[in-house]
Amino acid sequence: MIRSARISTPILMREQYPLVKRVLFHITGRCNLSCEHCYTAAFAEEQGDAGVRSAALRVAREFDVPLDITGGEPFVTGATWRLLGEAAACGVEISSIFTNGTVLDANRLRRHRDLVRSTTFYVSLDGYLGSHDVFRGRQSFSRALESVARICELGLPVAVNTMLHAGFGPEDLRRLYECIRWAGVRRWRVDTPFNAGRWRSNKAVRALSLADAFEAYRMILRWSLDDELPLELELDHALKYISGRFVYLDAFNLDSPVCPCRTLTIWPDGSVTWCQDLHRESDVIGRVGEDPAVLYARYAPFKMRTISDLLAASPTLGGCLDCRSLRSCGLGCRANAVLDCGDELARDPEICELHESGHHRHLGAELRAYAERRRPTGHAS
Amino acid sequence: MKNKADRAEPRIAGTSTAIHPEQAPQDIETVLRELRALGLDVVPGSISVSNKPTINSNSGG
């Protein structure tokens, strides 16, 4: 078991920083929907067979980490149900399943409930009624919302993933908030799509401006604060509310790793990549059936690379040293650099825009207003 | 007066280039400090709980 693999930098050793925190398994590339922002075009017909499933479980077991299941749509294949039983048999925790919620068999889920008691179901809702359906497919909203309700009724944790887009206005955003709040959803994650797959050609028409996206986040935060925070939140790359605590922006130092998302990713064809959002040939570090220690040896350098390392290696990031946002942007996301600029050593233009625009300050202002409202009257200023 | 070695001046490993305090995003630090003073439980993200994009991405996280 590869439990002792730790990053060697002293500052990180102090924090006991395992480089693999989870294994993300794309069990299939197939999907019953054809969403405007879908990233799966490259592997749409691929499906992990029993050998890939077994090897994926072996990897999770070796690293002693949970396995997360995604796709495509995991529930278009019976293999996902089989995987739940196989994982339980070998002691691997399934921590998350990412689903569009439209083909989830509630009766089958009820029969498998004991296998998923610690699993969070992440259901995608990208609008309310028509604004969701135009983005994801006809009648997909009602079926997905029905799944959310059924999963919640079974007492299983549900999170909703929402991608903002131009067809999704403030009124629908409010309706969606009310819907998922009353359904008992535990966490709402709201973001804009990655620049990959179909979104590359659709974003020119479908994308929101950053200013509009942050206005949506501000509204969500205000509604939640007004309702005394009925659910956890993740709002873009600026704010989380998790376990009763707010996490506002980031604070890094030069020894911090550039990629703190420590996810080993397995694709339907059995290839393994160091990044969960990159699947170029150069991102593949091996095959899932290989010795996990060998995979780890190829994977670890990507996760040990520090902000200093990247500054030294990149011919274009030198100017970041003079940027006042360096400590909070941490040089952003390498997947964004590749997807937006075609170069892993380039700037992440999205994180630059976020910090240069200062839109995140609107969220800070909402938090301040909330905190001031909660102060006892007569409190000295 | 502190001597030079006592100054906590962060440097980029392997270079002589320093990150100067005035380059830090003071406004964010100020916001956090003020929110805490108002009684809010708020921290900046870190390598453990980060707001970096891939952690939020729709394919997992």
Coordinates of C-alpha atoms in Angstrom, one line a residue:
Chain A
M1 CA 0.0 0.0 0.0
I2 CA 1.4 3.4 -1.0
R3 CA 0.5 5.3 2.2
S4 CA 3.9 6.7 2.9
A5 CA 4.3 8.7 -0.3
R6 CA 4.6 12.3 0.9
I7 CA 5.9 15.4 -0.8
S8 CA 9.5 16.0 0.2
T9 CA 9.5 19.8 0.6
P10 CA 9.8 20.4 4.4
I11 CA 7.0 23.0 4.6
L12 CA 4.6 20.5 3.1
M13 CA 5.8 17.6 5.1
R14 CA 4.8 19.5 8.2
E15 CA 1.3 19.5 6.8
Q16 CA 1.4 15.8 5.9
Y17 CA 0.5 16.3 2.3
P18 CA -0.4 13.1 0.5
L19 CA -0.2 13.6 -3.2
V20 CA -3.1 11.4 -4.1
K21 CA -6.3 12.3 -2.3
R22 CA -8.7 10.5 -4.5
V23 CA -9.0 8.5 -7.7
L24 CA -11.5 9.9 -10.3
F25 CA -12.8 7.2 -12.6
H26 CA -14.6 8.1 -15.9
I27 CA -16.4 4.8 -16.0
T28 CA -17.9 5.6 -19.4
G29 CA -17.8 8.2 -22.1
R30 CA -21.3 7.5 -23.2
C31 CA -24.2 9.8 -22.3
N32 CA -27.9 10.1 -23.1
L33 CA -27.6 13.9 -23.3
S34 CA -25.7 16.3 -25.5
C35 CA -25.0 19.3 -23.4
E36 CA -23.8 22.6 -24.8
H37 CA -20.6 22.5 -22.6
C38 CA -19.8 18.8 -22.8
Y39 CA -16.1 18.0 -22.5
T40 CA -16.3 14.3 -23.4
A41 CA -16.3 14.3 -27.2
A42 CA -12.9 12.7 -27.4
F43 CA -13.9 9.5 -25.6
A44 CA -17.7 9.5 -26.1
E45 CA -18.0 5.9 -27.1
E46 CA -15.5 4.5 -24.7
Q47 CA -16.5 2.4 -21.7
G48 CA -14.5 0.9 -19.0
D49 CA -14.8 -2.9 -19.1
A50 CA -14.5 -5.3 -16.1
G51 CA -10.7 -5.2 -16.3
V52 CA -10.5 -1.5 -16.2
R53 CA -13.0 -1.4 -13.3
S54 CA -11.0 -4.0 -11.3
A55 CA -7.8 -2.1 -12.0
A56 CA -9.3 1.2 -10.9
L57 CA -10.4 -0.3 -7.6
R58 CA -6.9 -1.7 -7.2
V59 CA -5.4 1.8 -7.7
A60 CA -7.8 3.3 -5.1
R61 CA -7.0 0.4 -2.7
E62 CA -3.2 0.8 -3.1
F63 CA -3.3 4.5 -2.4
D64 CA -5.9 4.0 0.4
V65 CA -8.1 6.8 -1.0
P66 CA -11.7 7.0 -2.1
L67 CA -12.9 6.4 -5.7
D68 CA -15.1 9.0 -7.4
I69 CA -17.3 7.9 -10.4
T70 CA -18.0 10.2 -13.3
G71 CA -18.5 9.9 -17.1
G72 CA -20.1 10.5 -19.6
E73 CA -23.2 9.6 -17.6
P74 CA -22.4 6.8 -15.1
F75 CA -26.0 5.5 -15.0
V76 CA -26.3 4.8 -18.7
T77 CA -24.4 1.6 -18.0
G78 CA -25.1 -1.2 -15.6
A79 CA -21.4 -1.3 -14.9
T80 CA -21.8 1.5 -12.4
W81 CA -24.1 -0.6 -10.2
R82 CA -21.7 -3.6 -10.5
L83 CA -18.8 -1.3 -9.5
L84 CA -20.6 -0.3 -6.3
G85 CA -20.8 -3.9 -5.3
E86 CA -17.2 -4.6 -6.3
A87 CA -16.0 -1.6 -4.3
A88 CA -17.8 -2.7 -1.2
A89 CA -16.4 -6.2 -1.5
C90 CA -12.8 -4.9 -1.6
G91 CA -13.3 -2.1 0.9
V92 CA -13.0 0.9 -1.4
E93 CA -15.1 3.9 -0.5
I94 CA -17.1 5.5 -3.3
S95 CA -17.1 9.1 -2.1
S96 CA -18.8 10.8 -5.1
I97 CA -20.9 10.0 -8.2
F98 CA -21.4 12.7 -10.8
T99 CA -24.6 12.3 -12.7
N100 CA -27.0 14.3 -14.9
G101 CA -29.8 12.6 -12.9
T102 CA -32.0 11.8 -15.9
V103 CA -31.6 8.0 -16.0
L104 CA -31.1 7.1 -12.4
D105 CA -33.3 4.2 -11.4
A106 CA -34.7 5.2 -8.0
N107 CA -35.8 1.6 -7.2
R108 CA -32.4 0.2 -7.9
L109 CA -30.8 3.0 -5.9
R110 CA -33.1 2.0 -3.0
R111 CA -31.9 -1.6 -3.2
H112 CA -28.3 -0.5 -3.3
R113 CA -28.7 2.1 -0.6
D114 CA -26.4 0.3 1.9
L115 CA -23.6 0.5 -0.7
V116 CA -23.8 4.3 -1.1
R117 CA -24.4 5.5 2.4
S118 CA -21.2 7.6 2.4
T119 CA -21.5 8.6 -1.2
T120 CA -22.4 12.1 -2.3
F121 CA -24.4 12.3 -5.5
Y122 CA -23.5 15.4 -7.5
V123 CA -26.4 16.2 -9.8
S124 CA -26.1 18.7 -12.6
L125 CA -28.8 21.5 -12.8
D126 CA -27.9 24.2 -15.2
G127 CA -31.0 26.3 -15.1
Y128 CA -34.7 26.1 -14.2
L129 CA -37.1 24.2 -16.5
G130 CA -36.5 25.7 -20.0
S131 CA -33.2 27.4 -19.3
H132 CA -31.8 24.0 -18.1
D133 CA -33.4 22.0 -21.0
V134 CA -32.1 24.3 -23.7
F135 CA -28.6 23.7 -22.4
R136 CA -28.9 20.0 -21.6
G137 CA -31.8 18.5 -23.5
R138 CA -35.6 18.4 -23.5
Q139 CA -37.3 17.3 -20.2
S140 CA -33.9 16.8 -18.6
F141 CA -34.7 19.3 -15.8
S142 CA -37.7 17.5 -14.5
R143 CA -36.0 14.1 -14.5
A144 CA -32.9 15.5 -12.8
L145 CA -34.9 17.3 -10.2
E146 CA -36.9 14.1 -9.6
S147 CA -33.7 12.3 -9.0
V148 CA -32.5 14.9 -6.5
A149 CA -35.8 14.5 -4.6
R150 CA -35.5 10.7 -4.6
I151 CA -31.9 10.7 -3.4
C152 CA -32.7 13.2 -0.7
E153 CA -35.7 11.1 0.4
L154 CA -33.4 8.1 0.8
G155 CA -31.3 10.1 3.2
L156 CA -28.3 10.2 1.0
P157 CA -26.2 13.3 0.5
V158 CA -26.8 15.3 -2.6
A159 CA -24.9 18.2 -4.1
V160 CA -26.0 20.2 -7.1
N161 CA -23.5 21.3 -9.7
T162 CA -24.5 24.3 -11.7
M163 CA -22.9 25.8 -14.8
L164 CA -23.9 29.4 -15.5
H165 CA -24.7 30.4 -19.1
A166 CA -26.3 33.2 -20.9
G167 CA -29.7 31.6 -21.1
F168 CA -30.0 31.3 -17.3
G169 CA -31.3 34.6 -15.9
P170 CA -31.7 35.9 -12.4
E171 CA -35.4 34.8 -12.0
D172 CA -34.5 31.2 -12.9
L173 CA -31.5 31.3 -10.7
R174 CA -33.8 32.3 -7.8
R175 CA -36.2 29.5 -8.6
L176 CA -33.4 27.0 -8.8
Y177 CA -32.1 28.2 -5.4
E178 CA -35.6 27.7 -3.8
C179 CA -36.0 24.3 -5.4
I180 CA -32.7 22.8 -4.2
R181 CA -33.0 24.5 -0.8
W182 CA -36.4 22.9 -0.1
A183 CA -35.3 19.5 -1.6
G184 CA -32.6 19.3 1.2
V185 CA -29.6 19.6 -1.1
R186 CA -26.4 19.7 1.1
R187 CA -24.1 21.7 -1.2
W188 CA -24.5 24.0 -4.3
R189 CA -21.5 24.4 -6.5
V190 CA -21.8 27.1 -9.1
D191 CA -19.2 27.8 -11.7
T192 CA -18.8 28.6 -15.5
P193 CA -17.8 25.8 -17.9
F194 CA -14.2 24.8 -18.6
N195 CA -13.0 25.8 -22.1
A196 CA -13.1 22.3 -23.4
G197 CA -15.1 20.1 -25.8
R198 CA -18.3 21.5 -27.2
W199 CA -18.0 24.6 -25.1
R200 CA -15.1 25.8 -27.2
S201 CA -17.4 26.5 -30.1
N202 CA -20.6 27.3 -28.1
K203 CA -19.1 29.7 -25.6
A204 CA -19.1 32.7 -28.0
V205 CA -22.9 32.7 -27.9
R206 CA -23.6 30.9 -24.6
A207 CA -21.1 32.3 -22.1
L208 CA -21.8 34.9 -19.5
S209 CA -19.3 37.7 -18.9
L210 CA -17.3 37.5 -15.7
A211 CA -19.2 40.5 -14.4
D212 CA -22.5 38.8 -15.0
A213 CA -21.3 35.6 -13.5
F214 CA -20.2 37.4 -10.3
E215 CA -23.5 39.2 -10.1
A216 CA -25.1 35.7 -10.1
Y217 CA -22.7 34.6 -7.3
R218 CA -23.4 37.7 -5.3
M219 CA -27.2 37.1 -5.5
I220 CA -26.8 33.5 -4.5
L221 CA -24.6 34.5 -1.6
R222 CA -27.1 37.2 -0.5
W223 CA -30.1 34.8 -0.6
S224 CA -28.2 32.2 1.3
L225 CA -27.1 34.7 4.0
D226 CA -30.6 36.1 4.3
D227 CA -31.8 32.5 4.9
E228 CA -29.0 31.9 7.4
L229 CA -27.0 29.6 5.1
P230 CA -29.3 26.6 4.5
L231 CA -26.7 24.8 2.3
E232 CA -23.0 24.8 1.7
L233 CA -21.7 26.8 -1.3
E234 CA -18.9 26.8 -3.8
L235 CA -19.0 30.0 -5.9
D236 CA -16.5 30.0 -8.8
H237 CA -12.9 30.4 -7.7
A238 CA -13.6 32.9 -5.0
L239 CA -15.7 31.6 -2.1
K240 CA -16.7 28.4 -0.4
Y241 CA -18.9 28.0 2.6
I242 CA -18.2 24.5 4.0
S243 CA -18.6 23.1 7.4
G244 CA -19.7 26.4 8.8
R245 CA -16.7 28.3 7.6
F246 CA -16.1 30.7 4.7
V247 CA -13.1 30.2 2.5
Y248 CA -12.5 33.4 0.6
L249 CA -9.9 33.4 -2.2
D250 CA -6.6 31.7 -1.6
A251 CA -3.3 32.4 0.2
F252 CA -0.2 30.7 -1.2
N253 CA 3.5 31.1 -0.8
L254 CA 6.3 30.4 -3.2
D255 CA 6.7 26.8 -1.9
S256 CA 3.1 26.0 -2.4
P257 CA 2.3 23.4 -5.0
V258 CA 0.8 24.8 -8.2
C259 CA -1.7 22.0 -8.5
P260 CA -3.3 21.3 -5.1
C261 CA -6.0 19.2 -6.7
R262 CA -4.4 15.8 -6.0
T263 CA -6.6 13.6 -8.2
L264 CA -5.4 10.6 -10.1
T265 CA -7.7 10.3 -13.1
I266 CA -8.7 7.1 -15.0
W267 CA -10.4 7.4 -18.3
P268 CA -12.8 4.9 -19.9
D269 CA -10.1 3.5 -22.2
G270 CA -7.9 2.7 -19.1
S271 CA -5.5 5.6 -19.6
V272 CA -4.4 7.5 -16.6
T273 CA -3.7 11.3 -16.5
W274 CA -2.1 13.6 -13.9
C275 CA -4.8 16.2 -14.3
Q276 CA -8.6 15.6 -14.1
D277 CA -9.3 18.1 -16.9
L278 CA -6.5 17.3 -19.4
H279 CA -6.4 14.3 -21.6
R280 CA -3.8 15.1 -24.3
E281 CA -1.3 12.4 -25.2
S282 CA 1.3 14.3 -23.2
D283 CA -0.9 14.3 -20.1
V284 CA -1.2 10.5 -20.0
I285 CA 1.1 9.0 -17.4
G286 CA 0.3 5.3 -18.1
R287 CA -2.4 2.6 -18.1
V288 CA -4.6 1.6 -15.2
G289 CA -3.3 -1.9 -15.1
E290 CA 0.3 -0.8 -14.5
D291 CA 2.0 -1.1 -11.1
P292 CA 0.5 1.8 -9.0
A293 CA 3.9 2.6 -7.7
V294 CA 5.1 3.2 -11.3
L295 CA 2.1 5.4 -12.0
Y296 CA 2.8 7.3 -8.9
A297 CA 6.4 7.9 -9.8
R298 CA 5.2 9.6 -13.1
Y299 CA 2.3 11.4 -11.4
A300 CA 4.1 12.8 -8.3
P301 CA 6.3 15.4 -10.1
F302 CA 3.3 17.2 -11.4
K303 CA 1.9 17.6 -7.9
M304 CA 5.2 18.5 -6.3
R305 CA 5.9 21.3 -8.6
T306 CA 5.8 24.6 -6.7
I307 CA 4.9 28.1 -7.7
S308 CA 8.7 28.8 -7.6
D309 CA 9.4 25.9 -9.9
L310 CA 6.8 27.1 -12.4
L311 CA 8.1 30.7 -12.3
A312 CA 11.6 29.5 -13.0
A313 CA 10.5 27.1 -15.8
S314 CA 8.1 29.4 -17.7
P315 CA 9.4 32.0 -20.2
T316 CA 6.2 34.0 -19.9
L317 CA 5.3 34.1 -16.2
G318 CA 8.2 36.3 -15.1
G319 CA 5.9 39.3 -14.9
C320 CA 3.8 37.6 -12.3
L321 CA 6.5 38.3 -9.7
D322 CA 5.5 42.0 -9.8
C323 CA 1.8 41.2 -9.6
R324 CA 0.1 42.0 -6.3
S325 CA -2.2 39.0 -6.8
L326 CA 0.5 36.3 -7.0
R327 CA 0.0 35.1 -3.5
S328 CA -3.7 34.7 -4.0
C329 CA -3.9 33.4 -7.5
G330 CA -1.0 30.9 -7.0
L331 CA -0.5 31.1 -10.8
G332 CA -4.0 29.8 -11.4
C333 CA -4.8 26.5 -13.0
R334 CA -2.6 24.6 -15.4
A335 CA -5.6 23.1 -17.1
N336 CA -6.9 26.6 -17.9
A337 CA -3.4 27.6 -19.2
V338 CA -3.5 24.6 -21.6
L339 CA -7.2 25.0 -22.6
D340 CA -7.0 28.7 -23.1
C341 CA -3.4 29.2 -24.3
G342 CA -2.3 25.8 -25.5
D343 CA 0.7 25.9 -23.1
E344 CA 1.0 24.5 -19.7
L345 CA 3.6 27.1 -18.8
A346 CA 1.4 30.0 -19.9
R347 CA -0.7 32.3 -17.8
D348 CA -4.2 31.2 -16.7
P349 CA -6.1 34.1 -18.3
E350 CA -9.2 33.3 -16.3
I351 CA -7.6 33.7 -12.9
C352 CA -5.8 36.8 -14.1
E353 CA -9.2 38.3 -15.2
L354 CA -10.7 37.3 -11.8
H355 CA -8.1 39.1 -9.8
E356 CA -7.6 42.1 -12.2
S357 CA -11.4 42.8 -12.3
G358 CA -11.8 42.7 -8.6
H359 CA -15.3 41.3 -9.0
H360 CA -14.7 39.0 -6.0
R361 CA -14.9 42.1 -3.8
H362 CA -18.7 42.1 -4.3
L363 CA -18.7 38.8 -2.4
G364 CA -16.6 40.3 0.3
A365 CA -19.0 43.2 0.6
E366 CA -22.0 40.8 1.0
L367 CA -20.1 39.0 3.8
R368 CA -19.4 42.2 5.5
A369 CA -23.0 43.4 5.4
Y370 CA -24.1 40.0 6.8
A371 CA -21.5 40.1 9.6
E372 CA -22.6 43.7 10.5
R373 CA -26.2 42.7 10.6
R374 CA -25.4 39.8 13.0
R375 CA -23.5 42.0 15.4
P376 CA -25.3 42.5 18.7
T377 CA -26.8 46.0 18.9
G378 CA -24.8 48.4 21.0
H379 CA -21.5 46.6 20.1
A380 CA -18.6 49.0 20.2
S381 CA -17.3 49.6 16.7
Chain B
M1 CA 17.5 46.9 14.8
K2 CA 17.2 43.5 13.1
N3 CA 20.0 42.4 11.0
K4 CA 19.5 41.2 7.5
A5 CA 19.2 37.6 8.4
D6 CA 16.4 38.3 10.7
R7 CA 14.2 39.8 8.1
A8 CA 11.5 37.4 6.9
E9 CA 11.9 38.3 3.2
P10 CA 10.4 35.6 1.1
R11 CA 12.6 34.6 -1.8
I12 CA 12.1 32.4 -4.8
A13 CA 14.1 29.2 -4.4
G14 CA 17.3 29.2 -6.3
T15 CA 17.2 32.9 -7.2
S16 CA 17.9 36.1 -5.5
T17 CA 14.5 37.6 -6.4
A18 CA 12.4 38.6 -3.4
I19 CA 8.7 39.0 -3.2
H20 CA 8.2 42.3 -1.6
P21 CA 5.5 42.9 1.0
E22 CA 3.9 45.7 -1.1
Q23 CA 3.2 43.1 -3.8
A24 CA 0.9 41.1 -1.5
P25 CA -2.8 41.6 -2.1
Q26 CA -3.2 43.8 1.0
D27 CA -6.8 44.5 0.1
I28 CA -7.7 40.8 0.4
E29 CA -5.9 40.5 3.7
T30 CA -7.6 43.6 5.0
V31 CA -11.0 42.2 4.0
L32 CA -10.3 39.0 5.8
R33 CA -9.1 40.8 8.9
E34 CA -12.1 43.0 9.0
L35 CA -14.6 40.2 8.5
R36 CA -13.0 38.2 11.3
A37 CA -13.2 41.3 13.5
L38 CA -16.9 41.4 12.8
G39 CA -17.1 37.8 14.1
L40 CA -17.2 35.9 10.8
D41 CA -15.4 32.5 10.6
V42 CA -13.5 33.2 7.4
V43 CA -10.1 32.0 6.2
P44 CA -8.2 32.2 2.9
G45 CA -8.1 29.1 0.8
S46 CA -4.9 27.0 1.1
I47 CA -3.4 23.9 -0.5
S48 CA -5.8 21.9 1.6
V49 CA -9.0 23.7 0.8
S50 CA -8.4 25.8 -2.3
N51 CA -10.6 27.9 -4.7
K52 CA -8.4 26.9 -7.6
P53 CA -10.4 26.1 -10.7
T54 CA -9.7 22.4 -11.2
I55 CA -10.9 21.6 -7.7
N56 CA -14.2 23.2 -8.6
S57 CA -14.4 21.7 -12.0
N58 CA -17.5 20.0 -13.2
S59 CA -15.8 16.7 -13.8
G60 CA -15.2 16.2 -10.1
G61 CA -13.8 17.8 -7.1

